[in-house]
Amino acid sequence: MSMMDWDAYRNQLMAGIGDLKQLSPDTVNGYMTASGAGAKTQHLDAKTRELISLAVAVTTRCDGCIAVHSAQAVKHGASREEIAEALGVAVAMNAGAALVYSARALDAVGKAGQ
C-alpha cells in the first residue's frame, strides 16, 4: 500500500513548475543553476548527491523534493538499504536539532525567571 501516487504527484509538480517557468523564467533558471552547481565539481557521484538530497528533503519536509530525489536516487543505483541508511541520518539530524533547540528553550525559560 502506498501513501500516495508519487509518479502522478511528480508529474503534476513538474507541470506546475513549468507554469511558473513561463511566468518567471529567471526564478526557475536560478534554481536550476543552484541545483546543478554541486554536480559540476564532480567530487560526489550522482547517487551520493541524490541520497543527500533525499535526506535533506525529509528534514525540510518537502514532498516535492522527496518525489523527485527518491526517483533520482533509484535511477542512479541507490538500493532501498542505502536509501534507508540516508533516511536514518535524516531522523538523527531531526532528533539532534530537537535536542539543541530543547537546550535553547531551557535557556529561555531560565532567562524568563530572572
PDB file of C-alpha atoms in Angstrom:
ATOM      1  CA  MET A   1       0.000   0.000   0.000  1.00  0.00           C
ATOM      2  CA  SER A   2       1.358   3.387  -0.981  1.00  0.00           C
ATOM      3  CA  MET A   3       0.611   6.623   0.869  1.00  0.00           C
ATOM      4  CA  MET A   4       0.240   8.477  -2.394  1.00  0.00           C
ATOM      5  CA  ASP A   5       0.775   8.141  -6.118  1.00  0.00           C
ATOM      6  CA  TRP A   6       4.278   9.586  -6.256  1.00  0.00           C
ATOM      7  CA  ASP A   7       4.576   9.306 -10.042  1.00  0.00           C
ATOM      8  CA  ALA A   8       1.345  11.264 -10.568  1.00  0.00           C
ATOM      9  CA  TYR A   9       2.397  13.820  -7.947  1.00  0.00           C
ATOM     10  CA  ARG A  10       5.841  14.214  -9.556  1.00  0.00           C
ATOM     11  CA  ASN A  11       4.221  14.784 -12.970  1.00  0.00           C
ATOM     12  CA  GLN A  12       1.748  17.283 -11.521  1.00  0.00           C
ATOM     13  CA  LEU A  13       4.573  19.090  -9.733  1.00  0.00           C
ATOM     14  CA  MET A  14       6.695  19.314 -12.891  1.00  0.00           C
ATOM     15  CA  ALA A  15       3.706  20.764 -14.770  1.00  0.00           C
ATOM     16  CA  GLY A  16       3.264  23.375 -12.043  1.00  0.00           C
ATOM     17  CA  ILE A  17       6.943  24.273 -12.155  1.00  0.00           C
ATOM     18  CA  GLY A  18       6.629  24.543 -15.951  1.00  0.00           C
ATOM     19  CA  ASP A  19       3.805  27.040 -15.432  1.00  0.00           C
ATOM     20  CA  LEU A  20       5.970  29.034 -13.019  1.00  0.00           C
ATOM     21  CA  LYS A  21       8.844  28.985 -15.527  1.00  0.00           C
ATOM     22  CA  GLN A  22       6.591  30.576 -18.149  1.00  0.00           C
ATOM     23  CA  LEU A  23       5.599  33.318 -15.706  1.00  0.00           C
ATOM     24  CA  SER A  24       9.014  33.816 -14.105  1.00  0.00           C
ATOM     25  CA  PRO A  25      11.762  32.105 -16.111  1.00  0.00           C
ATOM     26  CA  ASP A  26      14.632  33.670 -14.159  1.00  0.00           C
ATOM     27  CA  THR A  27      13.288  32.230 -10.904  1.00  0.00           C
ATOM     28  CA  VAL A  28      13.255  28.668 -12.213  1.00  0.00           C
ATOM     29  CA  ASN A  29      16.512  29.123 -14.144  1.00  0.00           C
ATOM     30  CA  GLY A  30      18.163  30.471 -10.987  1.00  0.00           C
ATOM     31  CA  TYR A  31      17.014  27.416  -9.080  1.00  0.00           C
ATOM     32  CA  MET A  32      18.306  25.125 -11.830  1.00  0.00           C
ATOM     33  CA  THR A  33      21.695  26.871 -11.758  1.00  0.00           C
ATOM     34  CA  ALA A  34      21.973  26.474  -7.983  1.00  0.00           C
ATOM     35  CA  SER A  35      20.697  22.899  -8.142  1.00  0.00           C
ATOM     36  CA  GLY A  36      23.251  21.832 -10.753  1.00  0.00           C
ATOM     37  CA  ALA A  37      26.231  23.725  -9.370  1.00  0.00           C
ATOM     38  CA  GLY A  38      27.400  20.997  -6.995  1.00  0.00           C
ATOM     39  CA  ALA A  39      27.438  18.369  -9.723  1.00  0.00           C
ATOM     40  CA  LYS A  40      29.931  20.380 -11.755  1.00  0.00           C
ATOM     41  CA  THR A  41      32.732  19.813  -9.245  1.00  0.00           C
ATOM     42  CA  GLN A  42      32.248  16.038  -9.519  1.00  0.00           C
ATOM     43  CA  HIS A  43      33.595  15.396  -6.011  1.00  0.00           C
ATOM     44  CA  LEU A  44      30.492  13.316  -5.228  1.00  0.00           C
ATOM     45  CA  ASP A  45      28.821  10.903  -7.570  1.00  0.00           C
ATOM     46  CA  ALA A  46      25.194  11.363  -8.617  1.00  0.00           C
ATOM     47  CA  LYS A  47      23.924   8.605  -6.308  1.00  0.00           C
ATOM     48  CA  THR A  48      25.550  10.191  -3.256  1.00  0.00           C
ATOM     49  CA  ARG A  49      24.173  13.635  -4.156  1.00  0.00           C
ATOM     50  CA  GLU A  50      20.690  12.136  -4.512  1.00  0.00           C
ATOM     51  CA  LEU A  51      20.945  10.314  -1.182  1.00  0.00           C
ATOM     52  CA  ILE A  52      21.948  13.584   0.491  1.00  0.00           C
ATOM     53  CA  SER A  53      19.152  15.396  -1.326  1.00  0.00           C
ATOM     54  CA  LEU A  54      16.614  12.832  -0.179  1.00  0.00           C
ATOM     55  CA  ALA A  55      17.751  13.064   3.447  1.00  0.00           C
ATOM     56  CA  VAL A  56      17.555  16.857   3.312  1.00  0.00           C
ATOM     57  CA  ALA A  57      14.117  16.610   1.663  1.00  0.00           C
ATOM     58  CA  VAL A  58      12.923  14.646   4.682  1.00  0.00           C
ATOM     59  CA  THR A  59      14.400  17.110   7.177  1.00  0.00           C
ATOM     60  CA  THR A  60      12.836  20.065   5.339  1.00  0.00           C
ATOM     61  CA  ARG A  61       9.542  18.178   4.899  1.00  0.00           C
ATOM     62  CA  CYS A  62       9.322  18.796   1.141  1.00  0.00           C
ATOM     63  CA  ASP A  63       7.085  16.257  -0.594  1.00  0.00           C
ATOM     64  CA  GLY A  64       8.094  17.581  -3.997  1.00  0.00           C
ATOM     65  CA  CYS A  65      11.754  17.083  -3.184  1.00  0.00           C
ATOM     66  CA  ILE A  66      11.015  13.589  -1.870  1.00  0.00           C
ATOM     67  CA  ALA A  67       9.154  12.745  -5.089  1.00  0.00           C
ATOM     68  CA  VAL A  68      11.962  13.954  -7.327  1.00  0.00           C
ATOM     69  CA  HIS A  69      15.004  12.800  -5.359  1.00  0.00           C
ATOM     70  CA  SER A  70      13.643   9.349  -4.480  1.00  0.00           C
ATOM     71  CA  ALA A  71      13.194   8.634  -8.189  1.00  0.00           C
ATOM     72  CA  GLN A  72      16.614  10.070  -8.999  1.00  0.00           C
ATOM     73  CA  ALA A  73      18.313   8.089  -6.220  1.00  0.00           C
ATOM     74  CA  VAL A  74      16.867   4.859  -7.625  1.00  0.00           C
ATOM     75  CA  LYS A  75      17.762   5.925 -11.176  1.00  0.00           C
ATOM     76  CA  HIS A  76      21.383   6.397 -10.081  1.00  0.00           C
ATOM     77  CA  GLY A  77      21.529   2.955  -8.485  1.00  0.00           C
ATOM     78  CA  ALA A  78      20.684   3.554  -4.828  1.00  0.00           C
ATOM     79  CA  SER A  79      19.326   0.460  -3.127  1.00  0.00           C
ATOM     80  CA  ARG A  80      16.456   0.501  -0.613  1.00  0.00           C
ATOM     81  CA  GLU A  81      19.061  -0.272   2.059  1.00  0.00           C
ATOM     82  CA  GLU A  82      21.213   2.722   1.092  1.00  0.00           C
ATOM     83  CA  ILE A  83      18.140   4.955   0.993  1.00  0.00           C
ATOM     84  CA  ALA A  84      17.077   3.670   4.422  1.00  0.00           C
ATOM     85  CA  GLU A  85      20.536   4.472   5.795  1.00  0.00           C
ATOM     86  CA  ALA A  86      20.383   8.009   4.381  1.00  0.00           C
ATOM     87  CA  LEU A  87      16.913   8.409   5.890  1.00  0.00           C
ATOM     88  CA  GLY A  88      18.320   7.224   9.219  1.00  0.00           C
ATOM     89  CA  VAL A  89      20.737  10.147   9.048  1.00  0.00           C
ATOM     90  CA  ALA A  90      17.766  12.466   8.435  1.00  0.00           C
ATOM     91  CA  VAL A  91      15.992  11.059  11.508  1.00  0.00           C
ATOM     92  CA  ALA A  92      19.129  11.576  13.616  1.00  0.00           C
ATOM     93  CA  MET A  93      19.552  15.139  12.337  1.00  0.00           C
ATOM     94  CA  ASN A  94      15.957  15.998  13.197  1.00  0.00           C
ATOM     95  CA  ALA A  95      16.377  14.469  16.639  1.00  0.00           C
ATOM     96  CA  GLY A  96      19.667  16.349  17.057  1.00  0.00           C
ATOM     97  CA  ALA A  97      18.027  19.628  16.088  1.00  0.00           C
ATOM     98  CA  ALA A  98      15.238  18.986  18.599  1.00  0.00           C
ATOM     99  CA  LEU A  99      17.869  18.296  21.262  1.00  0.00           C
ATOM    100  CA  VAL A 100      19.727  21.540  20.501  1.00  0.00           C
ATOM    101  CA  TYR A 101      16.509  23.575  20.479  1.00  0.00           C
ATOM    102  CA  SER A 102      15.412  21.926  23.730  1.00  0.00           C
ATOM    103  CA  ALA A 103      18.568  23.294  25.347  1.00  0.00           C
ATOM    104  CA  ARG A 104      17.746  26.716  23.854  1.00  0.00           C
ATOM    105  CA  ALA A 105      14.191  26.511  25.235  1.00  0.00           C
ATOM    106  CA  LEU A 106      15.508  25.690  28.691  1.00  0.00           C
ATOM    107  CA  ASP A 107      17.881  28.647  28.391  1.00  0.00           C
ATOM    108  CA  ALA A 108      14.933  30.905  27.500  1.00  0.00           C
ATOM    109  CA  VAL A 109      12.935  29.561  30.430  1.00  0.00           C
ATOM    110  CA  GLY A 110      15.873  30.245  32.735  1.00  0.00           C
ATOM    111  CA  LYS A 111      16.146  33.844  31.477  1.00  0.00           C
ATOM    112  CA  ALA A 112      12.375  34.398  31.796  1.00  0.00           C
ATOM    113  CA  GLY A 113      12.553  33.644  35.506  1.00  0.00           C
ATOM    114  CA  GLN A 114      15.165  36.327  36.230  1.00  0.00           C
TER     115      GLN A 114
END
